[in-house]
mmCIF file of C-alpha atoms in Angstrom:
data_model
loop_
_atom_site.group_PDB
_atom_site.id
_atom_site.type_symbol
_atom_site.label_atom_id
_atom_site.label_comp_id
_atom_site.label_asym_id
_atom_site.label_seq_id
_atom_site.Cartn_x
_atom_site.Cartn_y
_atom_site.Cartn_z
ATOM 1 C CA MET A 49 96.872 41.639 -57.147
ATOM 2 C CA SER A 50 95.863 40.769 -60.710
ATOM 3 C CA GLY A 51 92.719 41.827 -62.475
ATOM 4 C CA TYR A 52 90.836 39.571 -64.875
ATOM 5 C CA ALA A 53 88.232 40.464 -67.444
ATOM 6 C CA PRO A 54 84.970 38.528 -67.149
ATOM 7 C CA ALA A 55 85.852 36.216 -70.053
ATOM 8 C CA GLU A 56 89.185 35.327 -68.438
ATOM 9 C CA ALA A 57 87.544 34.786 -65.044
ATOM 10 C CA ALA A 58 84.984 32.522 -66.717
ATOM 11 C CA ARG A 59 87.727 30.556 -68.467
ATOM 12 C CA ARG A 60 89.790 30.166 -65.306
ATOM 13 C CA SER A 61 86.839 29.215 -63.107
ATOM 14 C CA GLY A 62 84.968 27.004 -65.541
ATOM 15 C CA PHE A 63 81.775 28.981 -64.978
ATOM 16 C CA SER A 64 79.901 30.699 -67.768
ATOM 17 C CA LEU A 65 79.667 34.475 -67.961
ATOM 18 C CA ASP A 66 75.975 34.145 -67.134
ATOM 19 C CA THR A 67 76.812 32.172 -63.986
ATOM 20 C CA LEU A 68 79.344 34.786 -62.914
ATOM 21 C CA ARG A 69 76.711 37.493 -63.359
ATOM 22 C CA TYR A 70 74.173 35.413 -61.449
ATOM 23 C CA TYR A 71 76.573 34.749 -58.575
ATOM 24 C CA GLU A 72 77.253 38.450 -58.336
ATOM 25 C CA LYS A 73 73.545 39.306 -58.507
ATOM 26 C CA ILE A 74 72.608 36.957 -55.642
ATOM 27 C CA GLY A 75 75.523 38.120 -53.517
ATOM 28 C CA LEU A 76 77.580 34.966 -53.710
ATOM 29 C CA LEU A 77 80.376 37.023 -55.234
ATOM 30 C CA ALA A 78 80.533 40.323 -53.409
ATOM 31 C CA ASP A 79 82.154 43.595 -54.323
ATOM 32 C CA VAL A 80 83.436 42.628 -57.772
ATOM 33 C CA GLY A 81 85.441 45.614 -58.958
ATOM 34 C CA ARG A 82 84.629 47.627 -62.041
ATOM 35 C CA THR A 83 86.644 49.620 -64.516
ATOM 36 C CA THR A 84 85.839 53.268 -65.078
ATOM 37 C CA GLY A 85 83.845 52.047 -68.084
ATOM 38 C CA GLY A 86 81.767 49.761 -65.839
ATOM 39 C CA GLN A 87 83.253 46.423 -66.916
ATOM 40 C CA ARG A 88 83.672 43.923 -64.108
ATOM 41 C CA VAL A 89 87.234 43.107 -63.038
ATOM 42 C CA PHE A 90 87.834 39.925 -61.048
ATOM 43 C CA THR A 91 90.709 39.657 -58.588
ATOM 44 C CA ASP A 92 92.726 36.652 -57.474
ATOM 45 C CA ASP A 93 90.557 36.663 -54.349
ATOM 46 C CA ASP A 94 87.411 36.486 -56.511
ATOM 47 C CA LEU A 95 88.927 33.556 -58.407
ATOM 48 C CA GLY A 96 89.697 31.857 -55.088
ATOM 49 C CA TRP A 97 86.031 32.156 -54.170
ATOM 50 C CA LEU A 98 85.052 30.764 -57.576
ATOM 51 C CA VAL A 99 87.298 27.719 -57.050
ATOM 52 C CA LEU A 100 85.508 27.074 -53.756
ATOM 53 C CA PHE A 101 82.094 27.617 -55.351
ATOM 54 C CA ARG A 102 83.010 25.178 -58.127
ATOM 55 C CA CYS A 103 83.860 22.555 -55.503
ATOM 56 C CA LEU A 104 80.683 23.159 -53.537
ATOM 57 C CA ARG A 105 78.468 23.196 -56.612
ATOM 58 C CA ASP A 106 80.084 20.119 -58.134
ATOM 59 C CA THR A 107 79.527 18.255 -54.874
ATOM 60 C CA GLY A 108 75.868 19.233 -54.778
ATOM 61 C CA MET A 109 75.683 22.012 -52.226
ATOM 62 C CA PRO A 110 72.510 24.041 -52.755
ATOM 63 C CA ILE A 111 72.959 27.698 -53.724
ATOM 64 C CA ALA A 112 71.256 28.807 -50.497
ATOM 65 C CA GLN A 113 73.914 27.017 -48.437
ATOM 66 C CA MET A 114 76.677 28.422 -50.620
ATOM 67 C CA CYS A 115 75.272 31.896 -49.987
ATOM 68 C CA ARG A 116 75.082 31.213 -46.259
ATOM 69 C CA TYR A 117 78.723 30.088 -46.220
ATOM 70 C CA ALA A 118 79.851 33.201 -48.117
ATOM 71 C CA GLU A 119 77.797 35.421 -45.828
ATOM 72 C CA LEU A 120 79.367 33.832 -42.753
ATOM 73 C CA ALA A 121 82.871 34.173 -44.180
ATOM 74 C CA ARG A 122 82.325 37.873 -44.816
ATOM 75 C CA GLU A 123 81.094 38.379 -41.255
ATOM 76 C CA GLY A 124 84.521 37.517 -39.932
ATOM 77 C CA ASP A 125 86.474 35.123 -37.768
ATOM 78 C CA HIS A 126 83.760 34.767 -35.141
ATOM 79 C CA THR A 127 81.838 32.563 -37.656
ATOM 80 C CA VAL A 128 84.608 29.996 -38.111
ATOM 81 C CA ASP A 129 82.829 27.323 -36.054
ATOM 82 C CA GLU A 130 79.578 27.733 -37.976
ATOM 83 C CA ARG A 131 81.386 27.625 -41.324
ATOM 84 C CA ARG A 132 83.298 24.515 -40.300
ATOM 85 C CA GLU A 133 80.059 22.832 -39.215
ATOM 86 C CA LEU A 134 78.342 23.750 -42.473
ATOM 87 C CA LEU A 135 81.234 22.220 -44.438
ATOM 88 C CA LYS A 136 81.344 19.124 -42.219
ATOM 89 C CA GLN A 137 77.627 18.508 -42.781
ATOM 90 C CA HIS A 138 78.078 18.940 -46.505
ATOM 91 C CA ALA A 139 81.087 16.606 -46.515
ATOM 92 C CA ALA A 140 78.991 13.964 -44.725
ATOM 93 C CA ARG A 141 76.307 14.253 -47.417
ATOM 94 C CA VAL A 142 78.964 13.999 -50.122
ATOM 95 C CA GLU A 143 80.397 10.894 -48.459
ATOM 96 C CA GLU A 144 76.940 9.278 -48.334
ATOM 97 C CA GLN A 145 76.458 10.070 -52.020
ATOM 98 C CA MET A 146 79.881 8.638 -52.861
ATOM 99 C CA LEU A 147 79.055 5.392 -51.044
ATOM 100 C CA LEU A 148 75.744 5.150 -52.859
ATOM 101 C CA LEU A 149 77.403 5.848 -56.205
ATOM 102 C CA SER A 150 80.095 3.279 -55.459
ATOM 103 C CA ARG A 151 77.468 0.608 -54.764
ATOM 104 C CA GLN A 152 75.494 1.559 -57.851
ATOM 105 C CA TYR A 153 78.651 1.629 -59.962
ATOM 106 C CA GLU A 154 79.508 -1.914 -58.833
ATOM 107 C CA HIS A 155 75.968 -3.017 -59.713
ATOM 108 C CA LEU A 156 76.421 -1.555 -63.215
ATOM 109 C CA ARG A 157 79.802 -3.248 -63.613
ATOM 110 C CA GLU A 158 78.278 -6.594 -62.595
ATOM 111 C CA LYS A 159 75.490 -6.148 -65.132
ATOM 112 C CA ILE A 160 78.071 -5.371 -67.840
ATOM 113 C CA ARG A 161 80.046 -8.499 -66.877
ATOM 114 C CA PHE A 162 76.800 -10.509 -67.136
ATOM 115 C CA TYR A 163 76.219 -9.295 -70.682
ATOM 116 C CA GLU A 164 79.849 -9.831 -71.642
ATOM 117 C CA ARG A 165 79.515 -13.522 -70.674
ATOM 118 C CA LEU A 166 76.539 -14.034 -72.997
ATOM 119 C CA PRO A 167 77.308 -15.466 -76.395
ATOM 120 C CA GLY A 168 77.220 -12.917 -79.180
ATOM 121 C CA PRO A 169 74.613 -13.044 -81.920
ATOM 122 C CA ALA A 170 75.213 -15.639 -84.603
ATOM 123 C CA PRO A 171 76.076 -14.349 -88.069
ATOM 124 C CA GLU A 172 72.915 -13.787 -90.094
ATOM 125 C CA ALA A 173 73.453 -16.836 -92.360
ATOM 126 C CA GLU A 174 73.667 -19.194 -89.348
ATOM 127 C CA GLN A 175 70.572 -17.971 -87.554
ATOM 128 C CA PRO A 176 67.685 -20.409 -87.632
ATOM 129 C CA THR A 177 64.466 -19.210 -89.152
ATOM 130 C CA ALA A 178 61.224 -18.403 -87.319
ATOM 131 C CA THR A 179 61.424 -21.342 -84.849
ATOM 132 C CA ARG A 180 64.248 -19.866 -82.758
ATOM 133 C CA PRO A 181 62.939 -18.959 -79.284
ATOM 134 C CA GLY A 182 63.596 -15.441 -78.052
ATOM 135 C CA PRO A 183 66.152 -14.873 -75.288
ATOM 136 C CA ALA A 184 65.085 -15.081 -71.668
ATOM 137 C CA VAL A 185 64.416 -11.685 -70.165
ATOM 138 C CA SER A 186 67.196 -10.596 -67.859
ATOM 139 C CA ARG A 187 67.278 -7.596 -65.658
#
């Protein structure tokens, strides 16, 4: 079992030191060890939790649900079904968001293709003077 200083745990997890402190304060990270001088020491198990929290946070799980999941996990094996259900519901929300983002991404790509088909601006010397009509508005 390895021990990691807070800066190393932050580097490895991708979370800031402030986030690590916050997660400990709200009970998301429980029982983080301390040196005799009071400095926090993170274990491989703590880093495993942080990897999971990174995944959940990056996929939009609210902190309250993350806390609920961690609480259930600490209660023991009898909560496996509830944890699985919580993750399944979250995965369904993530899938919905991915489908929405995919549709919106394709809309953006189509709009970019539209603009790429338009002729570029004429060099300044070739542009007609004040009689040139403005471009049609496109959305």
